[in-house]
Amino acid sequence: MDFIREDDGQNGVIKALNEEIQVGELTYTWSGSKRIIIDHTEVYQPHEGRGIGTKLVGAAVEFARENDIRILPLCSFARKVIENDMSARDLLFVPGVTPS
């Protein structure tokens, strides 16, 4: 499984590719220079149920960690994955809360 990130500075997508065929994607929007809003995660049929969505969120977390970016997961699936991953919780951005 390969993950390809495309970004135009306002919006981005991380595509999951299996043998060069796109099987899913995660989309996000920039909110400033150090925050992204994950708005959608989708795995295409018949590739559902194989953990690809979780891996897409993991790719977004890795990108955020490498670039000191915070994540606001509006996508309920992405939110659940990040909240359940203790090593990723520090990347969460909560509007109105100043990080310590």
PDB file of C-alpha atoms in Angstrom:
ATOM      1  CA  MET A   1       0.000   0.000   0.000  1.00  0.00           C
ATOM      2  CA  ASP A   2       1.343   3.398  -0.988  1.00  0.00           C
ATOM      3  CA  PHE A   3       0.115   6.760   0.236  1.00  0.00           C
ATOM      4  CA  ILE A   4       0.452   9.822  -2.000  1.00  0.00           C
ATOM      5  CA  ARG A   5      -0.191  13.319  -0.646  1.00  0.00           C
ATOM      6  CA  GLU A   6      -1.271  16.130  -2.968  1.00  0.00           C
ATOM      7  CA  ASP A   7      -1.629  19.660  -1.642  1.00  0.00           C
ATOM      8  CA  ASP A   8      -2.337  23.021  -3.280  1.00  0.00           C
ATOM      9  CA  GLY A   9      -1.727  25.101  -0.136  1.00  0.00           C
ATOM     10  CA  GLN A  10      -5.436  25.376   0.655  1.00  0.00           C
ATOM     11  CA  ASN A  11      -6.694  21.817   0.336  1.00  0.00           C
ATOM     12  CA  GLY A  12      -5.032  18.456   0.368  1.00  0.00           C
ATOM     13  CA  VAL A  13      -5.677  14.797  -0.196  1.00  0.00           C
ATOM     14  CA  ILE A  14      -3.872  11.644   0.834  1.00  0.00           C
ATOM     15  CA  LYS A  15      -4.596   8.831  -1.598  1.00  0.00           C
ATOM     16  CA  ALA A  16      -4.237   5.155  -0.770  1.00  0.00           C
ATOM     17  CA  LEU A  17      -2.918   3.189  -3.727  1.00  0.00           C
ATOM     18  CA  ASN A  18      -2.840  -0.580  -4.024  1.00  0.00           C
ATOM     19  CA  GLU A  19      -0.740  -1.643  -7.002  1.00  0.00           C
ATOM     20  CA  GLU A  20      -1.219   1.835  -8.521  1.00  0.00           C
ATOM     21  CA  ILE A  21      -5.020   1.665  -8.173  1.00  0.00           C
ATOM     22  CA  GLN A  22      -6.590   4.229  -5.847  1.00  0.00           C
ATOM     23  CA  VAL A  23      -8.574   2.429  -3.148  1.00  0.00           C
ATOM     24  CA  GLY A  24      -9.328   5.327  -0.791  1.00  0.00           C
ATOM     25  CA  GLU A  25      -8.623   8.905   0.207  1.00  0.00           C
ATOM     26  CA  LEU A  26      -8.519  11.334   3.100  1.00  0.00           C
ATOM     27  CA  THR A  27      -9.186  15.013   2.417  1.00  0.00           C
ATOM     28  CA  TYR A  28      -8.205  18.037   4.472  1.00  0.00           C
ATOM     29  CA  THR A  29      -8.254  21.821   4.407  1.00  0.00           C
ATOM     30  CA  TRP A  30      -5.586  24.137   5.768  1.00  0.00           C
ATOM     31  CA  SER A  31      -6.543  26.421   8.652  1.00  0.00           C
ATOM     32  CA  GLY A  32      -3.551  28.710   8.902  1.00  0.00           C
ATOM     33  CA  SER A  33      -0.016  27.507   8.346  1.00  0.00           C
ATOM     34  CA  LYS A  34       0.148  24.954  11.165  1.00  0.00           C
ATOM     35  CA  ARG A  35      -3.328  23.380  11.285  1.00  0.00           C
ATOM     36  CA  ILE A  36      -5.277  21.050   9.041  1.00  0.00           C
ATOM     37  CA  ILE A  37      -8.927  20.108   9.214  1.00  0.00           C
ATOM     38  CA  ILE A  38      -9.598  16.513   8.184  1.00  0.00           C
ATOM     39  CA  ASP A  39     -13.063  16.580   6.645  1.00  0.00           C
ATOM     40  CA  HIS A  40     -13.441  13.194   4.967  1.00  0.00           C
ATOM     41  CA  THR A  41     -12.014   9.690   4.928  1.00  0.00           C
ATOM     42  CA  GLU A  42     -13.272   7.173   2.401  1.00  0.00           C
ATOM     43  CA  VAL A  43     -12.296   3.668   1.358  1.00  0.00           C
ATOM     44  CA  TYR A  44     -13.813   2.502  -1.894  1.00  0.00           C
ATOM     45  CA  GLN A  45     -15.732  -0.751  -2.234  1.00  0.00           C
ATOM     46  CA  PRO A  46     -14.639  -3.580  -2.371  1.00  0.00           C
ATOM     47  CA  HIS A  47     -11.595  -2.513  -0.320  1.00  0.00           C
ATOM     48  CA  GLU A  48     -13.511  -1.701   2.871  1.00  0.00           C
ATOM     49  CA  GLY A  49     -12.806  -3.581   6.080  1.00  0.00           C
ATOM     50  CA  ARG A  50      -9.066  -3.995   5.501  1.00  0.00           C
ATOM     51  CA  GLY A  51      -7.798  -1.204   7.751  1.00  0.00           C
ATOM     52  CA  ILE A  52      -7.092   1.160   4.881  1.00  0.00           C
ATOM     53  CA  GLY A  53      -9.034   4.031   6.484  1.00  0.00           C
ATOM     54  CA  THR A  54      -6.985   3.700   9.664  1.00  0.00           C
ATOM     55  CA  LYS A  55      -3.791   3.695   7.596  1.00  0.00           C
ATOM     56  CA  LEU A  56      -4.929   6.848   5.778  1.00  0.00           C
ATOM     57  CA  VAL A  57      -5.433   8.609   9.109  1.00  0.00           C
ATOM     58  CA  GLY A  58      -2.023   7.300  10.171  1.00  0.00           C
ATOM     59  CA  ALA A  59      -0.472   8.861   7.072  1.00  0.00           C
ATOM     60  CA  ALA A  60      -2.086  12.204   7.977  1.00  0.00           C
ATOM     61  CA  VAL A  61      -0.796  11.896  11.551  1.00  0.00           C
ATOM     62  CA  GLU A  62       2.699  11.139  10.264  1.00  0.00           C
ATOM     63  CA  PHE A  63       2.579  14.184   7.963  1.00  0.00           C
ATOM     64  CA  ALA A  64       1.391  16.369  10.849  1.00  0.00           C
ATOM     65  CA  ARG A  65       4.050  15.079  13.222  1.00  0.00           C
ATOM     66  CA  GLU A  66       6.870  15.578  10.704  1.00  0.00           C
ATOM     67  CA  ASN A  67       5.758  19.168  10.039  1.00  0.00           C
ATOM     68  CA  ASP A  68       4.684  20.304  13.526  1.00  0.00           C
ATOM     69  CA  ILE A  69       1.063  20.609  12.419  1.00  0.00           C
ATOM     70  CA  ARG A  70      -2.065  20.256  14.580  1.00  0.00           C
ATOM     71  CA  ILE A  71      -5.151  18.369  13.409  1.00  0.00           C
ATOM     72  CA  LEU A  72      -8.831  19.201  13.793  1.00  0.00           C
ATOM     73  CA  PRO A  73     -10.654  15.994  12.740  1.00  0.00           C
ATOM     74  CA  LEU A  74     -14.170  16.946  11.666  1.00  0.00           C
ATOM     75  CA  CYS A  75     -14.444  13.549  10.004  1.00  0.00           C
ATOM     76  CA  SER A  76     -15.894  11.291  12.701  1.00  0.00           C
ATOM     77  CA  PHE A  77     -13.831   8.292  11.569  1.00  0.00           C
ATOM     78  CA  ALA A  78     -10.557  10.250  11.704  1.00  0.00           C
ATOM     79  CA  ARG A  79     -11.519  11.686  15.102  1.00  0.00           C
ATOM     80  CA  LYS A  80     -12.152   8.210  16.509  1.00  0.00           C
ATOM     81  CA  VAL A  81      -8.854   6.837  15.162  1.00  0.00           C
ATOM     82  CA  ILE A  82      -6.814   9.747  16.539  1.00  0.00           C
ATOM     83  CA  GLU A  83      -8.566   9.805  19.917  1.00  0.00           C
ATOM     84  CA  ASN A  84      -7.928   6.067  20.303  1.00  0.00           C
ATOM     85  CA  ASP A  85      -4.236   6.416  19.445  1.00  0.00           C
ATOM     86  CA  MET A  86      -2.464   7.700  22.565  1.00  0.00           C
ATOM     87  CA  SER A  87       0.630   8.580  20.516  1.00  0.00           C
ATOM     88  CA  ALA A  88      -1.391  10.894  18.240  1.00  0.00           C
ATOM     89  CA  ARG A  89      -3.568  12.749  20.745  1.00  0.00           C
ATOM     90  CA  ASP A  90      -0.991  15.507  21.222  1.00  0.00           C
ATOM     91  CA  LEU A  91      -1.591  16.534  17.598  1.00  0.00           C
ATOM     92  CA  LEU A  92      -5.253  17.344  18.164  1.00  0.00           C
ATOM     93  CA  PHE A  93      -6.254  20.969  17.786  1.00  0.00           C
ATOM     94  CA  VAL A  94      -9.299  21.992  19.794  1.00  0.00           C
ATOM     95  CA  PRO A  95     -10.699  25.427  18.861  1.00  0.00           C
ATOM     96  CA  GLY A  96     -10.725  27.835  21.770  1.00  0.00           C
ATOM     97  CA  VAL A  97      -8.179  25.842  23.785  1.00  0.00           C
ATOM     98  CA  THR A  98      -4.621  27.083  23.977  1.00  0.00           C
ATOM     99  CA  PRO A  99      -2.133  24.192  24.073  1.00  0.00           C
ATOM    100  CA  SER A 100       0.091  24.080  27.150  1.00  0.00           C
TER     101      SER A 100
END
